């Protein structure tokens, strides 16, 4: 296998276009086309269907692309480990977590990490999909459940409960519920129970909605739920970690909450000695410690 041709094939398959791949590789379209044609001849297989909208992989092309993608990811991992052998903390660190935790808790605290490591470049990927860490879709994850993969190092950070919150202005205008059945007279703001979220949150929301709730606003992430609550639209179902940063909202029905949701930090075994991972892990651990200490002092735990 000609490694240079394989590198060019991977770029073309990833871009779906000879022109875009050529731009990325700093090669002319004709040079890229010759390399692809040479690779197809050496394999005696057609790798792409030529289409008016671009290039589409054939079945044989898909097989080769899967293999080349795995090789690129392994090479990226090797490069990361080589760079991390130095003492300085620098370079890109790809962090994945949920939209709610990332936007409401993690992102506002990252200024402290950048103050300590100004050469660090963080790529914060916020989505509910669980990215594959061993395949290097991300370097480190903060997940709201224990990771199931065996080849990950994991650390339990904290526990989270879903609770009910509203703005004092809303409660002054519409009354403060004293029991769950009183929620029928209020607008509930929550994630759709069919949307991607932790099961404890969905279960808690489903229980709330059994109390004849007629007025409802559903949002597909907790950042949107919080904005609606802050603007007095109703009573929101939110994770308890938001209260320290948004003390202006008030807890509703303090005896009601979801079961505890564990929060884990995880990263691949092969990045055990990564300086960037260690810096991020220590930063998050310290922030969690401060979070717990403040929660105990203010009675918001």
PDB file of C-alpha atoms in Angstrom:
ATOM      1  CA  UNK A   1       0.000   0.000   0.000  1.00  0.00           C
ATOM      2  CA  UNK A   2       1.338   3.432  -0.990  1.00  0.00           C
ATOM      3  CA  UNK A   3       0.993   5.510   2.183  1.00  0.00           C
ATOM      4  CA  UNK A   4       1.032   8.787   0.320  1.00  0.00           C
ATOM      5  CA  UNK A   5      -1.856   7.669  -1.897  1.00  0.00           C
ATOM      6  CA  UNK A   6      -3.728   6.446   1.184  1.00  0.00           C
ATOM      7  CA  UNK A   7      -3.254   9.838   2.872  1.00  0.00           C
ATOM      8  CA  UNK A   8      -4.668  11.579  -0.184  1.00  0.00           C
ATOM      9  CA  UNK A   9      -7.539   9.080  -0.432  1.00  0.00           C
ATOM     10  CA  UNK A  10      -8.464   9.773   3.218  1.00  0.00           C
ATOM     11  CA  UNK A  11      -8.514  13.525   2.585  1.00  0.00           C
ATOM     12  CA  UNK A  12     -10.732  13.104  -0.492  1.00  0.00           C
ATOM     13  CA  UNK A  13     -13.133  10.741   1.277  1.00  0.00           C
ATOM     14  CA  UNK A  14     -13.328  13.097   4.246  1.00  0.00           C
ATOM     15  CA  UNK A  15     -13.933  16.182   2.078  1.00  0.00           C
ATOM     16  CA  UNK A  16     -16.132  14.487  -0.533  1.00  0.00           C
ATOM     17  CA  UNK A  17     -14.449  16.546  -3.215  1.00  0.00           C
ATOM     18  CA  UNK A  18     -11.164  16.510  -5.154  1.00  0.00           C
ATOM     19  CA  UNK A  19     -11.026  20.306  -5.067  1.00  0.00           C
ATOM     20  CA  UNK A  20     -11.527  20.614  -1.293  1.00  0.00           C
ATOM     21  CA  UNK A  21      -9.065  17.815  -0.614  1.00  0.00           C
ATOM     22  CA  UNK A  22      -6.522  19.495  -2.894  1.00  0.00           C
ATOM     23  CA  UNK A  23      -6.935  22.767  -0.981  1.00  0.00           C
ATOM     24  CA  UNK A  24      -6.381  20.966   2.331  1.00  0.00           C
ATOM     25  CA  UNK A  25      -3.321  19.122   0.995  1.00  0.00           C
ATOM     26  CA  UNK A  26      -1.955  22.065  -0.998  1.00  0.00           C
ATOM     27  CA  UNK A  27      -2.122  19.996  -4.190  1.00  0.00           C
ATOM     28  CA  UNK A  28      -3.783  20.652  -7.533  1.00  0.00           C
ATOM     29  CA  UNK A  29      -7.027  18.897  -8.366  1.00  0.00           C
ATOM     30  CA  UNK A  30      -5.318  17.024 -11.214  1.00  0.00           C
ATOM     31  CA  UNK A  31      -2.550  15.775  -8.889  1.00  0.00           C
ATOM     32  CA  UNK A  32      -5.120  14.511  -6.395  1.00  0.00           C
ATOM     33  CA  UNK A  33      -7.105  12.864  -9.185  1.00  0.00           C
ATOM     34  CA  UNK A  34      -3.981  11.065 -10.482  1.00  0.00           C
ATOM     35  CA  UNK A  35      -3.194   9.706  -7.020  1.00  0.00           C
ATOM     36  CA  UNK A  36      -6.750   8.405  -6.549  1.00  0.00           C
ATOM     37  CA  UNK A  37      -6.719   6.826 -10.002  1.00  0.00           C
ATOM     38  CA  UNK A  38      -3.369   5.174  -9.241  1.00  0.00           C
ATOM     39  CA  UNK A  39      -4.703   3.815  -5.929  1.00  0.00           C
ATOM     40  CA  UNK A  40      -7.804   2.399  -7.634  1.00  0.00           C
ATOM     41  CA  UNK A  41      -5.623   0.729 -10.268  1.00  0.00           C
ATOM     42  CA  UNK A  42      -3.328  -0.802  -7.636  1.00  0.00           C
ATOM     43  CA  UNK A  43      -6.339  -2.199  -5.765  1.00  0.00           C
ATOM     44  CA  UNK A  44      -8.224  -3.087  -8.943  1.00  0.00           C
ATOM     45  CA  UNK A  45     -11.312  -1.504  -7.383  1.00  0.00           C
ATOM     46  CA  UNK A  46     -13.455   1.595  -7.817  1.00  0.00           C
ATOM     47  CA  UNK A  47     -13.342   3.656  -4.622  1.00  0.00           C
ATOM     48  CA  UNK A  48     -15.646   6.544  -5.567  1.00  0.00           C
ATOM     49  CA  UNK A  49     -18.833   7.071  -7.526  1.00  0.00           C
ATOM     50  CA  UNK A  50     -18.503  10.349  -9.445  1.00  0.00           C
ATOM     51  CA  UNK A  51     -21.638  12.417  -8.871  1.00  0.00           C
ATOM     52  CA  UNK A  52     -22.679  15.928  -9.860  1.00  0.00           C
ATOM     53  CA  UNK A  53     -22.740  16.918  -6.185  1.00  0.00           C
ATOM     54  CA  UNK A  54     -19.337  15.410  -5.440  1.00  0.00           C
ATOM     55  CA  UNK A  55     -17.761  12.046  -4.722  1.00  0.00           C
ATOM     56  CA  UNK A  56     -19.566   9.194  -2.983  1.00  0.00           C
ATOM     57  CA  UNK A  57     -17.672   6.223  -1.567  1.00  0.00           C
ATOM     58  CA  UNK A  58     -18.355   2.813  -3.053  1.00  0.00           C
ATOM     59  CA  UNK A  59     -18.637  -0.225  -0.778  1.00  0.00           C
ATOM     60  CA  UNK A  60     -14.918  -0.893  -1.308  1.00  0.00           C
ATOM     61  CA  UNK A  61     -14.194   2.762  -0.642  1.00  0.00           C
ATOM     62  CA  UNK A  62     -16.110   2.640   2.638  1.00  0.00           C
ATOM     63  CA  UNK A  63     -13.992  -0.326   3.764  1.00  0.00           C
ATOM     64  CA  UNK A  64     -10.772   1.509   2.986  1.00  0.00           C
ATOM     65  CA  UNK A  65     -12.008   4.751   4.571  1.00  0.00           C
ATOM     66  CA  UNK A  66     -12.890   2.954   7.815  1.00  0.00           C
ATOM     67  CA  UNK A  67      -9.376   1.517   7.932  1.00  0.00           C
ATOM     68  CA  UNK A  68      -7.663   4.811   7.079  1.00  0.00           C
ATOM     69  CA  UNK A  69      -9.772   6.699   9.641  1.00  0.00           C
ATOM     70  CA  UNK A  70      -8.731   4.264  12.387  1.00  0.00           C
ATOM     71  CA  UNK A  71      -5.087   4.701  11.356  1.00  0.00           C
ATOM     72  CA  UNK A  72      -5.345   8.503  11.420  1.00  0.00           C
ATOM     73  CA  UNK A  73      -6.914   8.410  14.889  1.00  0.00           C
ATOM     74  CA  UNK A  74      -4.162   6.134  16.177  1.00  0.00           C
ATOM     75  CA  UNK A  75      -1.530   8.422  14.675  1.00  0.00           C
ATOM     76  CA  UNK A  76      -3.195  11.429  16.330  1.00  0.00           C
ATOM     77  CA  UNK A  77      -3.044   9.577  19.644  1.00  0.00           C
ATOM     78  CA  UNK A  78       0.653   8.842  19.131  1.00  0.00           C
ATOM     79  CA  UNK A  79       1.389  12.481  18.269  1.00  0.00           C
ATOM     80  CA  UNK A  80      -0.526  13.610  21.368  1.00  0.00           C
ATOM     81  CA  UNK A  81       1.503  11.278  23.584  1.00  0.00           C
ATOM     82  CA  UNK A  82       4.777  12.480  22.057  1.00  0.00           C
ATOM     83  CA  UNK A  83       3.844  16.108  22.635  1.00  0.00           C
ATOM     84  CA  UNK A  84       2.694  15.341  26.150  1.00  0.00           C
ATOM     85  CA  UNK A  85       6.124  13.941  26.996  1.00  0.00           C
ATOM     86  CA  UNK A  86       7.255  17.537  27.444  1.00  0.00           C
ATOM     87  CA  UNK A  87       6.863  19.320  30.748  1.00  0.00           C
ATOM     88  CA  UNK A  88       4.853  22.265  29.406  1.00  0.00           C
ATOM     89  CA  UNK A  89       1.054  22.129  29.203  1.00  0.00           C
ATOM     90  CA  UNK A  90       0.204  23.342  25.701  1.00  0.00           C
ATOM     91  CA  UNK A  91      -1.608  22.362  22.535  1.00  0.00           C
ATOM     92  CA  UNK A  92      -5.180  21.270  21.854  1.00  0.00           C
ATOM     93  CA  UNK A  93      -7.329  19.458  24.406  1.00  0.00           C
ATOM     94  CA  UNK A  94     -10.663  18.184  23.108  1.00  0.00           C
ATOM     95  CA  UNK A  95     -13.219  18.059  25.915  1.00  0.00           C
ATOM     96  CA  UNK A  96     -16.707  16.622  25.504  1.00  0.00           C
ATOM     97  CA  UNK A  97     -19.652  16.895  27.878  1.00  0.00           C
ATOM     98  CA  UNK A  98     -23.378  17.575  27.774  1.00  0.00           C
ATOM     99  CA  UNK A  99     -24.742  20.914  26.590  1.00  0.00           C
ATOM    100  CA  UNK A 100     -26.169  21.704  30.016  1.00  0.00           C
ATOM    101  CA  UNK A 101     -23.117  20.875  32.131  1.00  0.00           C
ATOM    102  CA  UNK A 102     -20.714  22.368  29.627  1.00  0.00           C
ATOM    103  CA  UNK A 103     -22.519  25.676  29.147  1.00  0.00           C
ATOM    104  CA  UNK A 104     -23.840  26.198  32.679  1.00  0.00           C
ATOM    105  CA  UNK A 105     -21.035  24.843  34.877  1.00  0.00           C
ATOM    106  CA  UNK A 106     -17.803  24.159  32.991  1.00  0.00           C
ATOM    107  CA  UNK A 107     -17.448  27.008  30.483  1.00  0.00           C
ATOM    108  CA  UNK A 108     -17.882  29.831  33.066  1.00  0.00           C
ATOM    109  CA  UNK A 109     -14.985  28.350  35.088  1.00  0.00           C
ATOM    110  CA  UNK A 110     -12.463  27.879  32.276  1.00  0.00           C
ATOM    111  CA  UNK A 111     -10.966  31.353  32.727  1.00  0.00           C
ATOM    112  CA  UNK A 112      -9.106  30.005  35.774  1.00  0.00           C
ATOM    113  CA  UNK A 113      -7.609  27.181  33.693  1.00  0.00           C
ATOM    114  CA  UNK A 114      -6.462  29.572  30.967  1.00  0.00           C
ATOM    115  CA  UNK A 115      -4.878  31.844  33.573  1.00  0.00           C
ATOM    116  CA  UNK A 116      -2.730  28.942  34.695  1.00  0.00           C
ATOM    117  CA  UNK A 117      -2.055  27.475  31.233  1.00  0.00           C
ATOM    118  CA  UNK A 118      -2.352  30.267  28.627  1.00  0.00           C
ATOM    119  CA  UNK A 119      -0.914  28.074  25.833  1.00  0.00           C
ATOM    120  CA  UNK A 120      -3.652  25.465  26.184  1.00  0.00           C
ATOM    121  CA  UNK A 121      -6.191  25.333  23.348  1.00  0.00           C
ATOM    122  CA  UNK A 122      -9.481  23.785  24.460  1.00  0.00           C
ATOM    123  CA  UNK A 123     -11.979  22.448  21.936  1.00  0.00           C
ATOM    124  CA  UNK A 124     -15.185  22.181  23.987  1.00  0.00           C
ATOM    125  CA  UNK A 125     -17.672  19.828  22.304  1.00  0.00           C
ATOM    126  CA  UNK A 126     -21.132  20.082  23.847  1.00  0.00           C
ATOM    127  CA  UNK A 127     -23.593  17.397  22.799  1.00  0.00           C
ATOM    128  CA  UNK A 128     -25.651  14.617  24.296  1.00  0.00           C
ATOM    129  CA  UNK A 129     -24.082  11.953  22.061  1.00  0.00           C
ATOM    130  CA  UNK A 130     -21.418   9.925  23.877  1.00  0.00           C
ATOM    131  CA  UNK A 131     -18.213  10.345  21.879  1.00  0.00           C
ATOM    132  CA  UNK A 132     -15.820   7.413  21.515  1.00  0.00           C
ATOM    133  CA  UNK A 133     -12.728   8.278  23.571  1.00  0.00           C
ATOM    134  CA  UNK A 134     -10.586   5.226  22.633  1.00  0.00           C
ATOM    135  CA  UNK A 135     -11.175   6.112  18.962  1.00  0.00           C
ATOM    136  CA  UNK A 136     -10.015   9.696  19.785  1.00  0.00           C
ATOM    137  CA  UNK A 137     -13.261  11.489  18.974  1.00  0.00           C
ATOM    138  CA  UNK A 138     -12.298  13.474  22.097  1.00  0.00           C
ATOM    139  CA  UNK A 139      -9.456  13.425  24.633  1.00  0.00           C
ATOM    140  CA  UNK A 140     -11.428  13.693  27.854  1.00  0.00           C
ATOM    141  CA  UNK A 141     -15.107  13.528  28.773  1.00  0.00           C
ATOM    142  CA  UNK A 142     -17.313  14.617  31.640  1.00  0.00           C
ATOM    143  CA  UNK A 143     -20.297  12.273  31.572  1.00  0.00           C
ATOM    144  CA  UNK A 144     -23.462  12.123  33.625  1.00  0.00           C
ATOM    145  CA  UNK A 145     -23.210   8.350  34.038  1.00  0.00           C
ATOM    146  CA  UNK A 146     -20.391   5.911  34.625  1.00  0.00           C
ATOM    147  CA  UNK A 147     -18.578   5.051  31.373  1.00  0.00           C
ATOM    148  CA  UNK A 148     -19.073   1.446  30.305  1.00  0.00           C
ATOM    149  CA  UNK A 149     -15.885   1.002  28.269  1.00  0.00           C
ATOM    150  CA  UNK A 150     -13.191  -0.990  30.069  1.00  0.00           C
ATOM    151  CA  UNK A 151     -10.182   0.821  28.558  1.00  0.00           C
ATOM    152  CA  UNK A 152     -11.003   4.195  30.145  1.00  0.00           C
ATOM    153  CA  UNK A 153      -9.635   5.765  33.304  1.00  0.00           C
ATOM    154  CA  UNK A 154     -12.557   7.217  35.216  1.00  0.00           C
ATOM    155  CA  UNK A 155     -12.961   9.438  38.270  1.00  0.00           C
ATOM    156  CA  UNK A 156     -16.251  10.181  40.021  1.00  0.00           C
ATOM    157  CA  UNK A 157     -16.534  13.927  40.434  1.00  0.00           C
ATOM    158  CA  UNK A 158     -19.875  14.640  42.090  1.00  0.00           C
ATOM    159  CA  UNK A 159     -23.553  13.775  42.267  1.00  0.00           C
ATOM    160  CA  UNK A 160     -26.308  15.885  40.699  1.00  0.00           C
ATOM    161  CA  UNK A 161     -30.044  15.986  41.402  1.00  0.00           C
ATOM    162  CA  UNK A 162     -32.758  17.467  39.201  1.00  0.00           C
ATOM    163  CA  UNK A 163     -34.924  19.933  41.141  1.00  0.00           C
ATOM    164  CA  UNK A 164     -37.627  22.547  40.567  1.00  0.00           C
ATOM    165  CA  UNK A 165     -36.729  26.250  40.339  1.00  0.00           C
ATOM    166  CA  UNK A 166     -38.481  29.513  39.497  1.00  0.00           C
ATOM    167  CA  UNK A 167     -37.821  33.248  39.681  1.00  0.00           C
ATOM    168  CA  UNK A 168     -39.151  34.995  42.816  1.00  0.00           C
ATOM    169  CA  UNK A 169     -41.072  37.401  40.554  1.00  0.00           C
ATOM    170  CA  UNK A 170     -42.914  34.501  38.919  1.00  0.00           C
ATOM    171  CA  UNK A 171     -43.721  32.903  42.286  1.00  0.00           C
ATOM    172  CA  UNK A 172     -44.892  36.230  43.735  1.00  0.00           C
ATOM    173  CA  UNK A 173     -47.274  36.622  40.801  1.00  0.00           C
ATOM    174  CA  UNK A 174     -48.532  33.012  40.554  1.00  0.00           C
ATOM    175  CA  UNK A 175     -48.101  31.612  44.046  1.00  0.00           C
ATOM    176  CA  UNK A 176     -45.705  29.097  45.584  1.00  0.00           C
ATOM    177  CA  UNK A 177     -46.729  25.453  45.221  1.00  0.00           C
ATOM    178  CA  UNK A 178     -46.967  23.539  48.495  1.00  0.00           C
ATOM    179  CA  UNK A 179     -47.454  20.070  47.012  1.00  0.00           C
ATOM    180  CA  UNK A 180     -46.968  18.354  43.670  1.00  0.00           C
ATOM    181  CA  UNK A 181     -50.649  18.628  42.725  1.00  0.00           C
ATOM    182  CA  UNK A 182     -50.320  22.430  42.899  1.00  0.00           C
ATOM    183  CA  UNK A 183     -48.087  22.290  39.797  1.00  0.00           C
ATOM    184  CA  UNK A 184     -51.248  21.925  37.680  1.00  0.00           C
ATOM    185  CA  UNK A 185     -51.785  25.677  38.118  1.00  0.00           C
ATOM    186  CA  UNK A 186     -48.315  26.545  36.783  1.00  0.00           C
ATOM    187  CA  UNK A 187     -46.359  26.447  33.544  1.00  0.00           C
ATOM    188  CA  UNK A 188     -43.674  23.774  33.678  1.00  0.00           C
ATOM    189  CA  UNK A 189     -40.437  24.263  31.723  1.00  0.00           C
ATOM    190  CA  UNK A 190     -38.427  21.124  31.041  1.00  0.00           C
ATOM    191  CA  UNK A 191     -36.742  18.953  28.486  1.00  0.00           C
ATOM    192  CA  UNK A 192     -38.992  16.755  26.386  1.00  0.00           C
ATOM    193  CA  UNK A 193     -38.988  13.349  28.055  1.00  0.00           C
ATOM    194  CA  UNK A 194     -38.144  11.765  24.680  1.00  0.00           C
ATOM    195  CA  UNK A 195     -35.086  13.954  24.135  1.00  0.00           C
ATOM    196  CA  UNK A 196     -31.518  12.817  24.862  1.00  0.00           C
ATOM    197  CA  UNK A 197     -30.961  13.236  28.599  1.00  0.00           C
ATOM    198  CA  UNK A 198     -30.059  11.220  31.670  1.00  0.00           C
ATOM    199  CA  UNK A 199     -32.763   8.746  32.661  1.00  0.00           C
ATOM    200  CA  UNK A 200     -33.107  10.175  36.185  1.00  0.00           C
ATOM    201  CA  UNK A 201     -34.000  13.568  34.731  1.00  0.00           C
ATOM    202  CA  UNK A 202     -36.539  12.091  32.321  1.00  0.00           C
ATOM    203  CA  UNK A 203     -38.122  10.021  35.094  1.00  0.00           C
ATOM    204  CA  UNK A 204     -38.419  13.042  37.395  1.00  0.00           C
ATOM    205  CA  UNK A 205     -39.988  15.103  34.598  1.00  0.00           C
ATOM    206  CA  UNK A 206     -42.452  12.332  33.747  1.00  0.00           C
ATOM    207  CA  UNK A 207     -43.532  12.225  37.394  1.00  0.00           C
ATOM    208  CA  UNK A 208     -44.121  15.981  37.422  1.00  0.00           C
ATOM    209  CA  UNK A 209     -46.203  15.830  34.248  1.00  0.00           C
ATOM    210  CA  UNK A 210     -48.577  13.275  35.780  1.00  0.00           C
ATOM    211  CA  UNK A 211     -50.000  16.050  37.985  1.00  0.00           C
ATOM    212  CA  UNK A 212     -52.389  17.403  35.319  1.00  0.00           C
ATOM    213  CA  UNK A 213     -49.951  19.992  33.981  1.00  0.00           C
ATOM    214  CA  UNK A 214     -51.666  21.856  31.129  1.00  0.00           C
ATOM    215  CA  UNK A 215     -49.213  24.681  30.391  1.00  0.00           C
ATOM    216  CA  UNK A 216     -45.858  23.359  29.220  1.00  0.00           C
ATOM    217  CA  UNK A 217     -42.695  24.643  27.565  1.00  0.00           C
ATOM    218  CA  UNK A 218     -40.144  22.061  26.442  1.00  0.00           C
ATOM    219  CA  UNK A 219     -36.569  22.955  25.491  1.00  0.00           C
ATOM    220  CA  UNK A 220     -33.919  20.550  24.213  1.00  0.00           C
ATOM    221  CA  UNK A 221     -31.232  21.627  26.706  1.00  0.00           C
ATOM    222  CA  UNK A 222     -30.974  22.983  30.246  1.00  0.00           C
ATOM    223  CA  UNK A 223     -29.428  26.276  29.143  1.00  0.00           C
ATOM    224  CA  UNK A 224     -32.705  27.105  27.402  1.00  0.00           C
ATOM    225  CA  UNK A 225     -34.730  25.942  30.408  1.00  0.00           C
ATOM    226  CA  UNK A 226     -32.681  28.241  32.666  1.00  0.00           C
ATOM    227  CA  UNK A 227     -33.161  31.265  30.403  1.00  0.00           C
ATOM    228  CA  UNK A 228     -36.926  30.720  30.448  1.00  0.00           C
ATOM    229  CA  UNK A 229     -36.911  30.431  34.256  1.00  0.00           C
ATOM    230  CA  UNK A 230     -34.807  33.591  34.683  1.00  0.00           C
ATOM    231  CA  UNK A 231     -37.302  35.460  32.511  1.00  0.00           C
ATOM    232  CA  UNK A 232     -40.284  34.395  34.597  1.00  0.00           C
ATOM    233  CA  UNK A 233     -41.968  31.979  32.206  1.00  0.00           C
ATOM    234  CA  UNK A 234     -42.668  29.318  34.815  1.00  0.00           C
ATOM    235  CA  UNK A 235     -41.209  26.600  37.027  1.00  0.00           C
ATOM    236  CA  UNK A 236     -38.221  24.789  35.519  1.00  0.00           C
ATOM    237  CA  UNK A 237     -36.700  21.348  35.970  1.00  0.00           C
ATOM    238  CA  UNK A 238     -32.969  22.017  36.342  1.00  0.00           C
ATOM    239  CA  UNK A 239     -29.808  20.390  37.740  1.00  0.00           C
ATOM    240  CA  UNK A 240     -28.914  21.566  41.236  1.00  0.00           C
ATOM    241  CA  UNK A 241     -25.385  22.715  40.279  1.00  0.00           C
ATOM    242  CA  UNK A 242     -26.852  25.862  38.692  1.00  0.00           C
ATOM    243  CA  UNK A 243     -27.962  27.396  42.005  1.00  0.00           C
ATOM    244  CA  UNK A 244     -24.523  28.675  43.084  1.00  0.00           C
ATOM    245  CA  UNK A 245     -24.059  30.667  39.882  1.00  0.00           C
ATOM    246  CA  UNK A 246     -27.700  31.809  39.703  1.00  0.00           C
ATOM    247  CA  UNK A 247     -28.692  32.508  43.335  1.00  0.00           C
ATOM    248  CA  UNK A 248     -31.474  34.824  42.163  1.00  0.00           C
ATOM    249  CA  UNK A 249     -33.730  31.841  41.416  1.00  0.00           C
ATOM    250  CA  UNK A 250     -35.706  30.052  44.133  1.00  0.00           C
ATOM    251  CA  UNK A 251     -36.140  26.359  44.753  1.00  0.00           C
ATOM    252  CA  UNK A 252     -39.718  25.104  44.546  1.00  0.00           C
ATOM    253  CA  UNK A 253     -41.015  22.125  46.579  1.00  0.00           C
ATOM    254  CA  UNK A 254     -37.662  21.546  48.357  1.00  0.00           C
ATOM    255  CA  UNK A 255     -38.585  17.984  49.308  1.00  0.00           C
ATOM    256  CA  UNK A 256     -38.896  16.923  45.656  1.00  0.00           C
ATOM    257  CA  UNK A 257     -35.923  15.909  43.523  1.00  0.00           C
ATOM    258  CA  UNK A 258     -34.700  13.204  41.161  1.00  0.00           C
ATOM    259  CA  UNK A 259     -32.492  10.348  42.224  1.00  0.00           C
ATOM    260  CA  UNK A 260     -28.794  11.226  42.237  1.00  0.00           C
ATOM    261  CA  UNK A 261     -26.983  11.367  38.905  1.00  0.00           C
ATOM    262  CA  UNK A 262     -23.245  10.516  39.099  1.00  0.00           C
ATOM    263  CA  UNK A 263     -20.827  12.747  37.198  1.00  0.00           C
ATOM    264  CA  UNK A 264     -17.631  11.102  35.936  1.00  0.00           C
ATOM    265  CA  UNK A 265     -14.465  12.368  34.296  1.00  0.00           C
ATOM    266  CA  UNK A 266     -12.999   9.831  31.840  1.00  0.00           C
ATOM    267  CA  UNK A 267     -10.094   9.590  29.407  1.00  0.00           C
ATOM    268  CA  UNK A 268      -8.331   6.806  27.468  1.00  0.00           C
ATOM    269  CA  UNK A 269      -5.779   4.617  29.207  1.00  0.00           C
ATOM    270  CA  UNK A 270      -3.190   5.604  26.596  1.00  0.00           C
ATOM    271  CA  UNK A 271      -3.386   9.247  27.758  1.00  0.00           C
ATOM    272  CA  UNK A 272      -2.614   8.337  31.367  1.00  0.00           C
ATOM    273  CA  UNK A 273       0.615  10.379  31.313  1.00  0.00           C
ATOM    274  CA  UNK A 274      -0.737  13.325  29.327  1.00  0.00           C
ATOM    275  CA  UNK A 275       0.215  16.659  30.894  1.00  0.00           C
ATOM    276  CA  UNK A 276      -2.831  18.328  29.361  1.00  0.00           C
ATOM    277  CA  UNK A 277      -5.190  15.685  30.746  1.00  0.00           C
ATOM    278  CA  UNK A 278      -3.581  15.962  34.186  1.00  0.00           C
ATOM    279  CA  UNK A 279      -3.916  19.753  34.153  1.00  0.00           C
ATOM    280  CA  UNK A 280      -7.587  19.568  33.173  1.00  0.00           C
ATOM    281  CA  UNK A 281      -8.346  16.756  35.651  1.00  0.00           C
ATOM    282  CA  UNK A 282      -6.733  18.650  38.539  1.00  0.00           C
ATOM    283  CA  UNK A 283      -8.529  21.864  37.576  1.00  0.00           C
ATOM    284  CA  UNK A 284     -11.958  20.196  37.473  1.00  0.00           C
ATOM    285  CA  UNK A 285     -11.291  18.327  40.732  1.00  0.00           C
ATOM    286  CA  UNK A 286     -10.365  21.576  42.493  1.00  0.00           C
ATOM    287  CA  UNK A 287     -13.437  23.355  41.112  1.00  0.00           C
ATOM    288  CA  UNK A 288     -15.670  20.504  42.321  1.00  0.00           C
ATOM    289  CA  UNK A 289     -14.077  20.742  45.777  1.00  0.00           C
ATOM    290  CA  UNK A 290     -14.784  24.487  45.890  1.00  0.00           C
ATOM    291  CA  UNK A 291     -18.324  23.848  44.607  1.00  0.00           C
ATOM    292  CA  UNK A 292     -19.011  21.365  47.410  1.00  0.00           C
ATOM    293  CA  UNK A 293     -17.491  23.613  50.060  1.00  0.00           C
ATOM    294  CA  UNK A 294     -19.641  26.556  48.974  1.00  0.00           C
ATOM    295  CA  UNK A 295     -22.742  24.364  48.777  1.00  0.00           C
ATOM    296  CA  UNK A 296     -22.233  23.224  52.366  1.00  0.00           C
ATOM    297  CA  UNK A 297     -21.592  26.775  53.565  1.00  0.00           C
ATOM    298  CA  UNK A 298     -24.710  28.158  51.856  1.00  0.00           C
ATOM    299  CA  UNK A 299     -26.973  25.177  52.532  1.00  0.00           C
ATOM    300  CA  UNK A 300     -27.559  24.518  48.819  1.00  0.00           C
ATOM    301  CA  UNK A 301     -26.089  21.004  48.817  1.00  0.00           C
TER     302      UNK A 301
END
